[in-house]
């Protein structure tokens, strides 16, 4: 399930997207049913040609039977199977911490492959 957001800052988009998805898994959906939250929350950033923030997608991975409530502006984002590397941290991603977290993920992958 994805919450697409445009025209705001990265931090504001991440918080708004997470909030919409949080509402969805706690019953604001077409079935009024609660869903277990996955541990994996993916935030994708699209940048303009000049490198500035353009848009953001915040995703939870949910069972395919989940149906979005149109009022939350959520989209069902079906994806093929893929392998992803994940770094766990217990806070919202912030502009000032993104590079640090990416570098730490890269370092742990380097250590794993050595």
mmCIF file of N, CA and C in Angstrom, residues 38-77:
data_model
loop_
_atom_site.group_PDB
_atom_site.id
_atom_site.type_symbol
_atom_site.label_atom_id
_atom_site.label_comp_id
_atom_site.label_asym_id
_atom_site.label_seq_id
_atom_site.Cartn_x
_atom_site.Cartn_y
_atom_site.Cartn_z
ATOM 1 N N UNK A 38 3.549 -4.208 8.888
ATOM 2 C CA UNK A 38 4.825 -4.857 8.620
ATOM 3 C C UNK A 38 5.929 -4.038 9.255
ATOM 4 N N UNK A 39 7.041 -4.652 9.463
ATOM 5 C CA UNK A 39 8.163 -3.906 10.027
ATOM 6 C C UNK A 39 8.847 -3.056 8.970
ATOM 7 N N UNK A 40 8.599 -3.356 7.719
ATOM 8 C CA UNK A 40 9.284 -2.648 6.644
ATOM 9 C C UNK A 40 8.432 -1.497 6.118
ATOM 10 N N UNK A 41 8.914 -0.294 6.298
ATOM 11 C CA UNK A 41 8.303 0.900 5.719
ATOM 12 C C UNK A 41 9.328 1.438 4.735
ATOM 13 N N UNK A 42 8.943 1.552 3.478
ATOM 14 C CA UNK A 42 9.860 2.022 2.446
ATOM 15 C C UNK A 42 9.465 3.433 2.040
ATOM 16 N N UNK A 43 10.426 4.324 2.019
ATOM 17 C CA UNK A 43 10.204 5.685 1.548
ATOM 18 C C UNK A 43 11.016 5.874 0.279
ATOM 19 N N UNK A 44 10.349 6.221 -0.807
ATOM 20 C CA UNK A 44 11.014 6.465 -2.088
ATOM 21 C C UNK A 44 10.940 7.953 -2.388
ATOM 22 N N UNK A 45 12.040 8.499 -2.858
ATOM 23 C CA UNK A 45 12.126 9.930 -3.131
ATOM 24 C C UNK A 45 12.381 10.139 -4.616
ATOM 25 N N UNK A 46 11.607 11.016 -5.237
ATOM 26 C CA UNK A 46 11.869 11.427 -6.615
ATOM 27 C C UNK A 46 12.415 12.843 -6.562
ATOM 28 N N UNK A 47 13.516 13.062 -7.257
ATOM 29 C CA UNK A 47 14.131 14.388 -7.265
ATOM 30 C C UNK A 47 13.989 15.022 -8.637
ATOM 31 N N UNK A 48 14.028 16.341 -8.666
ATOM 32 C CA UNK A 48 14.004 17.064 -9.930
ATOM 33 C C UNK A 48 15.377 16.945 -10.587
ATOM 34 N N UNK A 49 15.487 17.393 -11.815
ATOM 35 C CA UNK A 49 16.778 17.362 -12.520
ATOM 36 C C UNK A 49 17.841 18.159 -11.775
ATOM 37 N N UNK A 50 17.429 19.177 -11.037
ATOM 38 C CA UNK A 50 18.370 20.000 -10.280
ATOM 39 C C UNK A 50 18.730 19.363 -8.938
ATOM 40 N N UNK A 51 18.123 18.216 -8.618
ATOM 41 C CA UNK A 51 18.438 17.520 -7.379
ATOM 42 C C UNK A 51 17.579 17.898 -6.196
ATOM 43 N N UNK A 52 16.599 18.780 -6.401
ATOM 44 C CA UNK A 52 15.740 19.166 -5.280
ATOM 45 C C UNK A 52 14.585 18.172 -5.126
ATOM 46 N N UNK A 53 13.966 18.172 -3.963
ATOM 47 C CA UNK A 53 12.861 17.273 -3.655
ATOM 48 C C UNK A 53 11.687 17.542 -4.584
ATOM 49 N N UNK A 54 11.107 16.481 -5.166
ATOM 50 C CA UNK A 54 9.936 16.629 -6.025
ATOM 51 C C UNK A 54 8.728 15.882 -5.466
ATOM 52 N N UNK A 55 8.905 14.626 -5.096
ATOM 53 C CA UNK A 55 7.794 13.858 -4.548
ATOM 54 C C UNK A 55 8.321 12.693 -3.721
ATOM 55 N N UNK A 56 7.396 12.057 -3.017
ATOM 56 C CA UNK A 56 7.776 11.009 -2.075
ATOM 57 C C UNK A 56 6.670 9.954 -2.045
ATOM 58 N N UNK A 57 7.038 8.702 -1.918
ATOM 59 C CA UNK A 57 6.094 7.605 -1.706
ATOM 60 C C UNK A 57 6.482 6.926 -0.403
ATOM 61 N N UNK A 58 5.509 6.696 0.461
ATOM 62 C CA UNK A 58 5.742 5.938 1.690
ATOM 63 C C UNK A 58 4.932 4.652 1.548
ATOM 64 N N UNK A 59 5.588 3.497 1.699
ATOM 65 C CA UNK A 59 4.944 2.208 1.471
ATOM 66 C C UNK A 59 4.998 1.300 2.693
ATOM 67 N N UNK A 60 3.898 0.579 2.920
ATOM 68 C CA UNK A 60 3.853 -0.583 3.811
ATOM 69 C C UNK A 60 3.629 -1.780 2.904
ATOM 70 N N UNK A 61 4.088 -2.918 3.311
ATOM 71 C CA UNK A 61 3.826 -4.140 2.564
ATOM 72 C C UNK A 61 2.715 -4.892 3.277
ATOM 73 N N UNK A 62 1.591 -5.096 2.567
ATOM 74 C CA UNK A 62 0.373 -5.669 3.136
ATOM 75 C C UNK A 62 -0.122 -6.828 2.287
ATOM 76 N N UNK A 63 -1.019 -7.657 2.835
ATOM 77 C CA UNK A 63 -1.614 -8.731 2.037
ATOM 78 C C UNK A 63 -2.362 -8.158 0.836
ATOM 79 N N UNK A 64 -2.420 -8.918 -0.245
ATOM 80 C CA UNK A 64 -3.054 -8.423 -1.471
ATOM 81 C C UNK A 64 -4.552 -8.207 -1.308
ATOM 82 N N UNK A 65 -5.167 -8.764 -0.272
ATOM 83 C CA UNK A 65 -6.602 -8.577 -0.054
ATOM 84 C C UNK A 65 -6.939 -7.192 0.502
ATOM 85 N N UNK A 66 -5.943 -6.421 0.892
ATOM 86 C CA UNK A 66 -6.173 -5.087 1.459
ATOM 87 C C UNK A 66 -6.675 -4.131 0.385
ATOM 88 N N UNK A 67 -7.724 -3.386 0.707
ATOM 89 C CA UNK A 67 -8.299 -2.428 -0.238
ATOM 90 C C UNK A 67 -8.226 -1.025 0.356
ATOM 91 N N UNK A 68 -7.660 -0.061 -0.388
ATOM 92 C CA UNK A 68 -7.514 1.291 0.148
ATOM 93 C C UNK A 68 -8.834 2.044 0.225
ATOM 94 N N UNK A 69 -8.929 2.942 1.176
ATOM 95 C CA UNK A 69 -10.049 3.861 1.297
ATOM 96 C C UNK A 69 -9.692 5.089 0.463
ATOM 97 N N UNK A 70 -10.486 5.413 -0.561
ATOM 98 C CA UNK A 70 -10.147 6.545 -1.435
ATOM 99 C C UNK A 70 -9.954 7.866 -0.695
ATOM 100 N N UNK A 71 -10.608 8.033 0.445
ATOM 101 C CA UNK A 71 -10.488 9.281 1.196
ATOM 102 C C UNK A 71 -9.078 9.514 1.725
ATOM 103 N N UNK A 72 -8.290 8.464 1.876
ATOM 104 C CA UNK A 72 -6.926 8.606 2.384
ATOM 105 C C UNK A 72 -5.913 8.850 1.270
ATOM 106 N N UNK A 73 -6.352 8.861 0.020
ATOM 107 C CA UNK A 73 -5.469 9.055 -1.143
ATOM 108 C C UNK A 73 -4.359 8.011 -1.195
ATOM 109 N N UNK A 74 -4.684 6.770 -0.825
ATOM 110 C CA UNK A 74 -3.710 5.685 -0.894
ATOM 111 C C UNK A 74 -3.862 4.953 -2.215
ATOM 112 N N UNK A 75 -2.801 4.319 -2.642
ATOM 113 C CA UNK A 75 -2.794 3.551 -3.883
ATOM 114 C C UNK A 75 -2.323 2.139 -3.575
ATOM 115 N N UNK A 76 -2.933 1.162 -4.237
ATOM 116 C CA UNK A 76 -2.431 -0.195 -4.159
ATOM 117 C C UNK A 76 -1.277 -0.279 -5.142
ATOM 118 N N UNK A 77 -0.107 -0.550 -4.651
ATOM 119 C CA UNK A 77 1.117 -0.548 -5.456
ATOM 120 C C UNK A 77 1.628 -1.980 -5.535
#
